[in-house]
Short mmCIF file of C-alpha atoms in Angstrom, two decimals:
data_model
loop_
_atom_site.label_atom_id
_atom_site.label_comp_id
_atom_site.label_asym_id
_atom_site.label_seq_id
_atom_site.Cartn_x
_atom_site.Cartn_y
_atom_site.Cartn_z
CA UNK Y 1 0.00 0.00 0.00
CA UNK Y 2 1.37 2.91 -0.92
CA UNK Y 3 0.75 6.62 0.76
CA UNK Y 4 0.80 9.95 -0.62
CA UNK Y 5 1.64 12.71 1.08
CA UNK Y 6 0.41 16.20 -0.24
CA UNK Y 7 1.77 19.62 0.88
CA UNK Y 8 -0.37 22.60 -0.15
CA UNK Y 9 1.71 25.49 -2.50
CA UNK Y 10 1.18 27.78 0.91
CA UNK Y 11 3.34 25.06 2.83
CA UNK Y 12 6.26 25.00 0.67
CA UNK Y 13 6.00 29.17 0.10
CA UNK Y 14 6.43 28.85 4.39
CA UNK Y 15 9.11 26.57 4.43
CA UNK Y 16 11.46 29.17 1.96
CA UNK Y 17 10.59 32.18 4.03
CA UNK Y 18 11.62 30.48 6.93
CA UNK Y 19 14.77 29.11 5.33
CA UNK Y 20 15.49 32.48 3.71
CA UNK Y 21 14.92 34.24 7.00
CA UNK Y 22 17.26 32.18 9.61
CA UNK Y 23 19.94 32.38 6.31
CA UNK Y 24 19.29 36.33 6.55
CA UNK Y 25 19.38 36.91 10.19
CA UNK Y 26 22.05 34.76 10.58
CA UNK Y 27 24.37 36.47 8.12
CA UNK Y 28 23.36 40.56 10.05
CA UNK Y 29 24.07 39.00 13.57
CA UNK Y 30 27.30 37.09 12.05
CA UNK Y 31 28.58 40.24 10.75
CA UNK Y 32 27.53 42.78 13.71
CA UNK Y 33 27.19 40.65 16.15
CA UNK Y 34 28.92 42.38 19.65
CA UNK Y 35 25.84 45.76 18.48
CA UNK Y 36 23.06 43.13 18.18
CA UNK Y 37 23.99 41.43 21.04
CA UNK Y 38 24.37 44.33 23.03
CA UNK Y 39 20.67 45.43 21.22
CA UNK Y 40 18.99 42.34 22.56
CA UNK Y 41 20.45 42.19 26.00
CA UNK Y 42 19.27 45.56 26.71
CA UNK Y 43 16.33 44.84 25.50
CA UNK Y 44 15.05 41.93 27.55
CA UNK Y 45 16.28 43.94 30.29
CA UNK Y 46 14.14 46.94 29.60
CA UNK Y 47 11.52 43.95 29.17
CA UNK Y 48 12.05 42.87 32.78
CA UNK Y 49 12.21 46.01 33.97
CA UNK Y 50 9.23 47.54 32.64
CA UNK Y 51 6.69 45.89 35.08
CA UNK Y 52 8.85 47.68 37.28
CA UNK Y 53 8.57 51.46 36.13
CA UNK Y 54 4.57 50.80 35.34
CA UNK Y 55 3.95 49.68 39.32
CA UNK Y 56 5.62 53.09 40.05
CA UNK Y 57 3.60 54.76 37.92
CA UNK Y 58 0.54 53.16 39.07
CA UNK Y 59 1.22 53.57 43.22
CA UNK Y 60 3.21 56.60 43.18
CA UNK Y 61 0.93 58.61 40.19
CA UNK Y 62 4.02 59.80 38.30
CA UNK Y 63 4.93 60.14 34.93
CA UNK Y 64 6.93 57.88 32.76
CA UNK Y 65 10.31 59.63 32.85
CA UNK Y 66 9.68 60.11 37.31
CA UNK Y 67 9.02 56.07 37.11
CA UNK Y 68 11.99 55.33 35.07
CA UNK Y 69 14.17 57.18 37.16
CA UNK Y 70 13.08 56.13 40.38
CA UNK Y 71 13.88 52.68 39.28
CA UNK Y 72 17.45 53.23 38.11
CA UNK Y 73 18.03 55.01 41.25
CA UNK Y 74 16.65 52.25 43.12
CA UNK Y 75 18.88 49.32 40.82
CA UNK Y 76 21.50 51.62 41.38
CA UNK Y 77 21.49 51.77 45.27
CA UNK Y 78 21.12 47.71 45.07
CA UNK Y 79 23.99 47.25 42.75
CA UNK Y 80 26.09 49.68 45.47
CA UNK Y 81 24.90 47.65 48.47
CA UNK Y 82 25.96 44.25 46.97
CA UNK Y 83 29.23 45.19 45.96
CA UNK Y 84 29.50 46.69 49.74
CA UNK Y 85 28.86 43.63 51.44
CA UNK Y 86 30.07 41.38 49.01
CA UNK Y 87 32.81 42.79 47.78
CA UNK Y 88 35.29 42.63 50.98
CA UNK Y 89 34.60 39.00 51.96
CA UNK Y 90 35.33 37.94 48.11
CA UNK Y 91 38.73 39.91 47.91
CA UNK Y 92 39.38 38.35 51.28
CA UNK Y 93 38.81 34.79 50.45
CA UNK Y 94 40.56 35.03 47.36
CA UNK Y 95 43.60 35.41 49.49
CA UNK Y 96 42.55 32.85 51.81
CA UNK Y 97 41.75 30.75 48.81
CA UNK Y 98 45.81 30.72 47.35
CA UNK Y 99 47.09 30.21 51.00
CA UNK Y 100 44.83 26.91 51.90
CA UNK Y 101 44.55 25.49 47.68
CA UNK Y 102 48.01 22.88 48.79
CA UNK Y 103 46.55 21.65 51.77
CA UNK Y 104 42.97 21.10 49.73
CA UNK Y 105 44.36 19.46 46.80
CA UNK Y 106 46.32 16.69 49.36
CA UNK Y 107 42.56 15.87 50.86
CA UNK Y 108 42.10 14.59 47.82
CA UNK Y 109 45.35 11.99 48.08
CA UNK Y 110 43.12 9.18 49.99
CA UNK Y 111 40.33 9.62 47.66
CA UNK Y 112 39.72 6.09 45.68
CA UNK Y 113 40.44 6.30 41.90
CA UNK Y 114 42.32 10.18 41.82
CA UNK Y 115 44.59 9.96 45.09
CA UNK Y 116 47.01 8.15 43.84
CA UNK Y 117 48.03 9.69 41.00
CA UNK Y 118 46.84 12.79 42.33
CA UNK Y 119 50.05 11.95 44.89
CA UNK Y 120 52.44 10.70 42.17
CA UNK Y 121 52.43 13.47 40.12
CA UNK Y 122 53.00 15.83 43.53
CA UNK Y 123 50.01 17.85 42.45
CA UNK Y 124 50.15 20.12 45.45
CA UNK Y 125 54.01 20.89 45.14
CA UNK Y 126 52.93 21.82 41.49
CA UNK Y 127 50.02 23.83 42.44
CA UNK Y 128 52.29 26.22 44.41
CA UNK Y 129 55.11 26.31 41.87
CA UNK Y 130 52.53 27.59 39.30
CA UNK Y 131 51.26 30.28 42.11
CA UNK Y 132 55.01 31.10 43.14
CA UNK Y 133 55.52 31.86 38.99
CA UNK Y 134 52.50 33.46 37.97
CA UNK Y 135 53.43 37.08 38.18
CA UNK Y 136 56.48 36.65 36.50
CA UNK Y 137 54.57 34.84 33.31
CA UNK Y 138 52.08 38.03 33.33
CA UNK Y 139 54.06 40.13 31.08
CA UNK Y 140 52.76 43.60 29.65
CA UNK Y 141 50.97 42.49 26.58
CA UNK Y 142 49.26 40.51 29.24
CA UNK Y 143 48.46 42.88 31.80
CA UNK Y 144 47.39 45.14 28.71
CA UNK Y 145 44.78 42.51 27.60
CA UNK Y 146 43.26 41.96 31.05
CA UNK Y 147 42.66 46.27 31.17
CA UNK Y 148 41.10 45.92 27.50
CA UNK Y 149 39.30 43.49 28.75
CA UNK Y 150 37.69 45.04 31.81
CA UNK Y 151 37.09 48.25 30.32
CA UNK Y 152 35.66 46.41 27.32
CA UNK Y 153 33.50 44.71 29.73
CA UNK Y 154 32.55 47.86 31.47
CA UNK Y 155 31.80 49.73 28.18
CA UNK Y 156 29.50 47.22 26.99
CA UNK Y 157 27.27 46.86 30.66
CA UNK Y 158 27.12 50.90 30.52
CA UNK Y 159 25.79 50.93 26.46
CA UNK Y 160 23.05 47.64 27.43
CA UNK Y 161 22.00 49.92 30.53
CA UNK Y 162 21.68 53.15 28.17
CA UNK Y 163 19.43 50.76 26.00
CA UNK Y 164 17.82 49.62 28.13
CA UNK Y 165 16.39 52.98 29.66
CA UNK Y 166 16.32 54.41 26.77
CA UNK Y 167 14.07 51.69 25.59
CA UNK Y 168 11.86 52.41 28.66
CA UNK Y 169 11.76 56.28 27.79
CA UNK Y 170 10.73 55.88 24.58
CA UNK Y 171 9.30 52.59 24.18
CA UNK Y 172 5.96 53.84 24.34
CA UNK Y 173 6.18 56.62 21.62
CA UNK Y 174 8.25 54.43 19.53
CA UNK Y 175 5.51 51.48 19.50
CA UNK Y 176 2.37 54.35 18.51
CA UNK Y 177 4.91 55.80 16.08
CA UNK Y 178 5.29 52.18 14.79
CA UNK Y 179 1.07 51.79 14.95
CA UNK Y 180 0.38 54.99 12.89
CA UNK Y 181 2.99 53.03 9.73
CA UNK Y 182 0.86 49.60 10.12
CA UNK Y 183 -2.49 50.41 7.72
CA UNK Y 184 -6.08 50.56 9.89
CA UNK Y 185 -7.57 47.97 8.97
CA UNK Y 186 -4.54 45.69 10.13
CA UNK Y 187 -4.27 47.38 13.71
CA UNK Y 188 -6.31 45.16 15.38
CA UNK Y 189 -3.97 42.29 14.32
CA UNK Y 190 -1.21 43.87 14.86
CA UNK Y 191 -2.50 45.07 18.20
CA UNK Y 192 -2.94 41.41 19.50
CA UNK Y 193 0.19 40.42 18.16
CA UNK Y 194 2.30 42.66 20.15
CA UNK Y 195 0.11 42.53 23.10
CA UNK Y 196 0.56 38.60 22.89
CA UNK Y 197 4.48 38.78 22.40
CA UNK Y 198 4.83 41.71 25.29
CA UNK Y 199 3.34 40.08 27.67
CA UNK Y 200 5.06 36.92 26.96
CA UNK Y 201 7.94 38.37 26.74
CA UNK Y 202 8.00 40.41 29.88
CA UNK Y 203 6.56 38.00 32.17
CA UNK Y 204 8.96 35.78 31.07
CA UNK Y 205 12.12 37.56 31.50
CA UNK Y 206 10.67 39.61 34.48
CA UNK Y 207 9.96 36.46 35.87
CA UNK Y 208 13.30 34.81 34.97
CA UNK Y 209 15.17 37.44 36.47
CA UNK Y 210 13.62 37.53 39.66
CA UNK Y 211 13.90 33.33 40.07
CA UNK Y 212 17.79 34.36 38.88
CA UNK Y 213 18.16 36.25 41.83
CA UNK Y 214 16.95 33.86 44.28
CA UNK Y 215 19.24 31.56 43.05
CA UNK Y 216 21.94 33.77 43.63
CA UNK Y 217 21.42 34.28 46.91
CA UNK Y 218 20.34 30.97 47.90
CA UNK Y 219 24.17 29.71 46.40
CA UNK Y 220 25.48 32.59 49.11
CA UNK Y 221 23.52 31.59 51.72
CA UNK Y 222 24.31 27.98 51.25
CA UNK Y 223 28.31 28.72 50.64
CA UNK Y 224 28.58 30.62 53.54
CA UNK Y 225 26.75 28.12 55.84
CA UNK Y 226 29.06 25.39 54.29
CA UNK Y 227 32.40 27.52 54.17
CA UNK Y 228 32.41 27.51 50.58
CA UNK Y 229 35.48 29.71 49.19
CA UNK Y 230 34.77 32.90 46.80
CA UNK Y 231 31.33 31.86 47.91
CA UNK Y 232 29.80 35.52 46.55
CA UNK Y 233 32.06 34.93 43.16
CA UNK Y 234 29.78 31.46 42.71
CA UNK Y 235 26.75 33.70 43.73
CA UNK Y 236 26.78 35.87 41.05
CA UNK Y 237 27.89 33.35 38.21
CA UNK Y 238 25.03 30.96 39.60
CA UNK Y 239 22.33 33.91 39.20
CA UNK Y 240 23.61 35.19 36.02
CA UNK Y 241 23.92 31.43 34.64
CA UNK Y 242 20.77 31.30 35.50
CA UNK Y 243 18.84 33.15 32.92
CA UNK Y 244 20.31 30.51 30.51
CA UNK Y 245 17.82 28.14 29.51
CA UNK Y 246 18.51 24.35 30.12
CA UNK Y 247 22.14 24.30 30.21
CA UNK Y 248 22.25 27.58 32.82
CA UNK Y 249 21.52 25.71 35.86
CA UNK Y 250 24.61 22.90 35.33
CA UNK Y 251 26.68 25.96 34.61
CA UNK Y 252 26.01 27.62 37.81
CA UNK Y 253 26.21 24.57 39.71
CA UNK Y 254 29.06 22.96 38.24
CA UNK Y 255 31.34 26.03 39.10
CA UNK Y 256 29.53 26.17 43.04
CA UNK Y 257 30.37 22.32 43.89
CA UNK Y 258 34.34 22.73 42.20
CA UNK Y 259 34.25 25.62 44.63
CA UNK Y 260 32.59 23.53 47.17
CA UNK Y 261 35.34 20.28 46.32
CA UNK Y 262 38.23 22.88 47.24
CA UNK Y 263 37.24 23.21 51.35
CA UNK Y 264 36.56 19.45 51.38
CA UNK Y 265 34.92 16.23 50.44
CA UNK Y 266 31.85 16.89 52.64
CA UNK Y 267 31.88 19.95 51.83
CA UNK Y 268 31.41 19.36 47.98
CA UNK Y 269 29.26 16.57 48.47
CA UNK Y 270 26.65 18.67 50.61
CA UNK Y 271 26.80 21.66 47.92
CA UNK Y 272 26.43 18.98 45.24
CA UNK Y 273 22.98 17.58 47.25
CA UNK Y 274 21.64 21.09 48.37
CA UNK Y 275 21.88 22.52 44.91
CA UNK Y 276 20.35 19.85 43.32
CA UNK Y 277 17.72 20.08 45.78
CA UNK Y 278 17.31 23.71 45.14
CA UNK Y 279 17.24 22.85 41.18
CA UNK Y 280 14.54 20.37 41.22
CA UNK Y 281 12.61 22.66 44.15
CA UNK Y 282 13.23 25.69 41.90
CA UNK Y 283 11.52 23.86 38.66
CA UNK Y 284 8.80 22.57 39.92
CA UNK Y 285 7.44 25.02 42.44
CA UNK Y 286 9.18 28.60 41.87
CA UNK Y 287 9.13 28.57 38.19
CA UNK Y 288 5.84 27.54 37.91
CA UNK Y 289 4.62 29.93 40.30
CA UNK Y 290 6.60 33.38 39.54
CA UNK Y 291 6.29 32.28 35.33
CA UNK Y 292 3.83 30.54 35.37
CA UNK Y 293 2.23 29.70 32.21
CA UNK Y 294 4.08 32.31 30.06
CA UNK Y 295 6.09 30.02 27.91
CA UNK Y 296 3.95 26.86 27.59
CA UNK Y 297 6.42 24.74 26.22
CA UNK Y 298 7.34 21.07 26.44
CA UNK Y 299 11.27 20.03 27.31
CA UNK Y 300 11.70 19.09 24.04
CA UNK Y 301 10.71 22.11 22.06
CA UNK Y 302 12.43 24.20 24.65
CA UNK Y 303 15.49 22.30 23.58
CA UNK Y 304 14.87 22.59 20.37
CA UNK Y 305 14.35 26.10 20.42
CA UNK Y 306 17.55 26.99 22.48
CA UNK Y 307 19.38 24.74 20.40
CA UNK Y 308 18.41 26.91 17.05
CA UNK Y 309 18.68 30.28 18.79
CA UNK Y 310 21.66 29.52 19.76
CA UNK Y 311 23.26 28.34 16.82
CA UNK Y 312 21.34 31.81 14.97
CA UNK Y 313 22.29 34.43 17.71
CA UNK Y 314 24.79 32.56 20.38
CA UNK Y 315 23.79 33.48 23.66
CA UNK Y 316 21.15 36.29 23.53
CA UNK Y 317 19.63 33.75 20.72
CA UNK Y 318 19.23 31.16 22.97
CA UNK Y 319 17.71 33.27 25.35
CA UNK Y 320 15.24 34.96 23.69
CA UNK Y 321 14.77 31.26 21.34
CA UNK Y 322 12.32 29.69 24.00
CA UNK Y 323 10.04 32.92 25.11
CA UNK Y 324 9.74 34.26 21.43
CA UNK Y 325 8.87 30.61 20.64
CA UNK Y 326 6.39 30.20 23.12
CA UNK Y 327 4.42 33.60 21.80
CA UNK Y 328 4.07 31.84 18.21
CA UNK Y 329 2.42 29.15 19.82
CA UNK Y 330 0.17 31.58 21.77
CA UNK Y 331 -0.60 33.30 18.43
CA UNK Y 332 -1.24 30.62 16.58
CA UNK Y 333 -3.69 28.70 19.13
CA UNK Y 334 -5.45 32.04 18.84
CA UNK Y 335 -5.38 32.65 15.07
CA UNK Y 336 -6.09 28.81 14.24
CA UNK Y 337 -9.18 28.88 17.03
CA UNK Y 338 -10.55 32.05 14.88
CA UNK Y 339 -9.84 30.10 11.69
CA UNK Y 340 -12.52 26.87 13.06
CA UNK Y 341 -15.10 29.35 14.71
CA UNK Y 342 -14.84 31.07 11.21
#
């Protein structure tokens, strides 16, 4: 028996603008990829920031450009505080961390499997040669790539934040400027269609952002309970890791239990179960709760999704891969339950 499959003209007309799009957008972002990446990162922040500036506007009956300001002022003050407190205590245990690495590393000599040749190679004695020699093997090219580096660093987190607020100060005129170019008797349309990617959008990354945070400071809590070295280092790479879909939270924890290994066995064994405790506790009940239903996506597609974005648009593709996916659904459960009542 044989079976014929038929695709309708439309199907195949589709497929090519697809194709021809992901070809296109791949070759902009290939060739100006640091702007566009800086573009989108602001972006989603202005995203998760916005619910933000419009419950200021609401409670304290202000005006856009008050709200906006009050809540750089306020991100600004928090940014302050945590390098305050944390800032000390990680420049201390740094030191703390080169002085006790020689002793850690010969814990690991009666370990089954790596002790012994852990031992025969005289890891420890090697460990504190390479310490001894670093500054001499940091010559000026070096030291001159590190400063690019940082300032490079700091230069592009000072043009995402003027994005960002400047995508919050003008968001709104921009998006009726955009309405008055779309013809009137497409508004409608194109009125749900941006209502139905904003606010999955924004509750997604507003949401993602605040369950990055906890995370954060559940990893600080939980190193300095445990004794964890560079403890508020691991704190900040575990909330900023975070935001990464799928692959974030093995990237924040992976980096927390190394940590974790260096002050002991016990040690990295209880980081290992408490942060896979947090993990599963953290997808099952936070997500769901602060997210919700925003991106109603199975593991699969996420995958999927995350995979493509980031091949597209590396890392700001993969992030904004599984919300912007999530809206097409949305869109077309709507358009396609129009289509039947019709």
């Amino acid at each position: 028996m044989r079976y014929v499959v038929q695709f309708d003209l439309s199907t195949y007309v589709w497929i090519c603008l697809i194709l021809v799009l992901s070809f296109t957008l791949r070759s902009f972002i290939s060739s100006a990829s640091n702007a566009v990446s800086l573009v989108i990162i602001g972006t989603v922040f202005a995203l998760a920031l916005n619910p933000l500036v419009l419950a200021a506007e609401r409670r304290l009956k202000v005006g856009r450009i008050p709200a906006v300001a009050i809540v750089g002022v306020g991100l600004f003050v928090t940014a302050s505080l945590v390098v305050l407190v944390l800032g000390p205590p990680a420049v201390r245990e740094t030191t703390e961390f080169r002085r006790d690495l020689p002793q850690t590393i010969e814990q690991f000599y009666d370990w089954p499997v790596i002790g012994t040749p852990l031992q025969n190679a005289d890891a420890s004695n090697k460990v504190v040669d390479w310490l001894d020699t670093l500054p001499s093997r940091l010559d000026d090219q070096t030291l001159r790539d590190m400063v690019s580096s940082l300032l490079g660093g700091a230069w592009s987190t000072l043009l995402v934040l003027i994005i960002a607020f400047g995508a919050l100060l003008d968001g709104p005129r921009l998006l009726k400027l955009g309405r008055t170019l779309v013809p009137m008797r497409y508004r409608g349309q194109a009125d749900e269609v941006g209502r139905i990617f904003y606010e999955t959008l924004g509750r997604y990354f507003g949401g993602s952002v605040t369950v990055a945070a906890m995370m954060g400071l559940y990893v600080l809590a939980v190193g300095l309970l445990l004794g964890v070295p560079l403890v508020p280092l691991a704190a900040v790479w575990a909330m900023l890791t975070d935001l990464v879909p799928q692959v974030g939270g093995f990237l924040g924890g992976a980096v927390f239990v190394i940590l974790a290994l260096s002050a002991g066995a016990l040690t990295g064994f209880l980081a290992l179960v408490l942060f896979v405790a947090y993990m599963n506790f953290e997808n099952h009940v936070i997500q769901p709760l602060i997210v919700g239903k925003a991106v109603d996506l199975t593991p699969p597609t996420s995958m999927i999704a995350v995979l493509i974005g980031g091949a597209i648009g590396g890392v700001p593709g993969a992030m904004l891969a599984t919300p912007i996916t999530g809206a097409a659904k949305v869109l077309w459960r709507v358009t396609s339950g129009r289509t039947r009542t019709a």
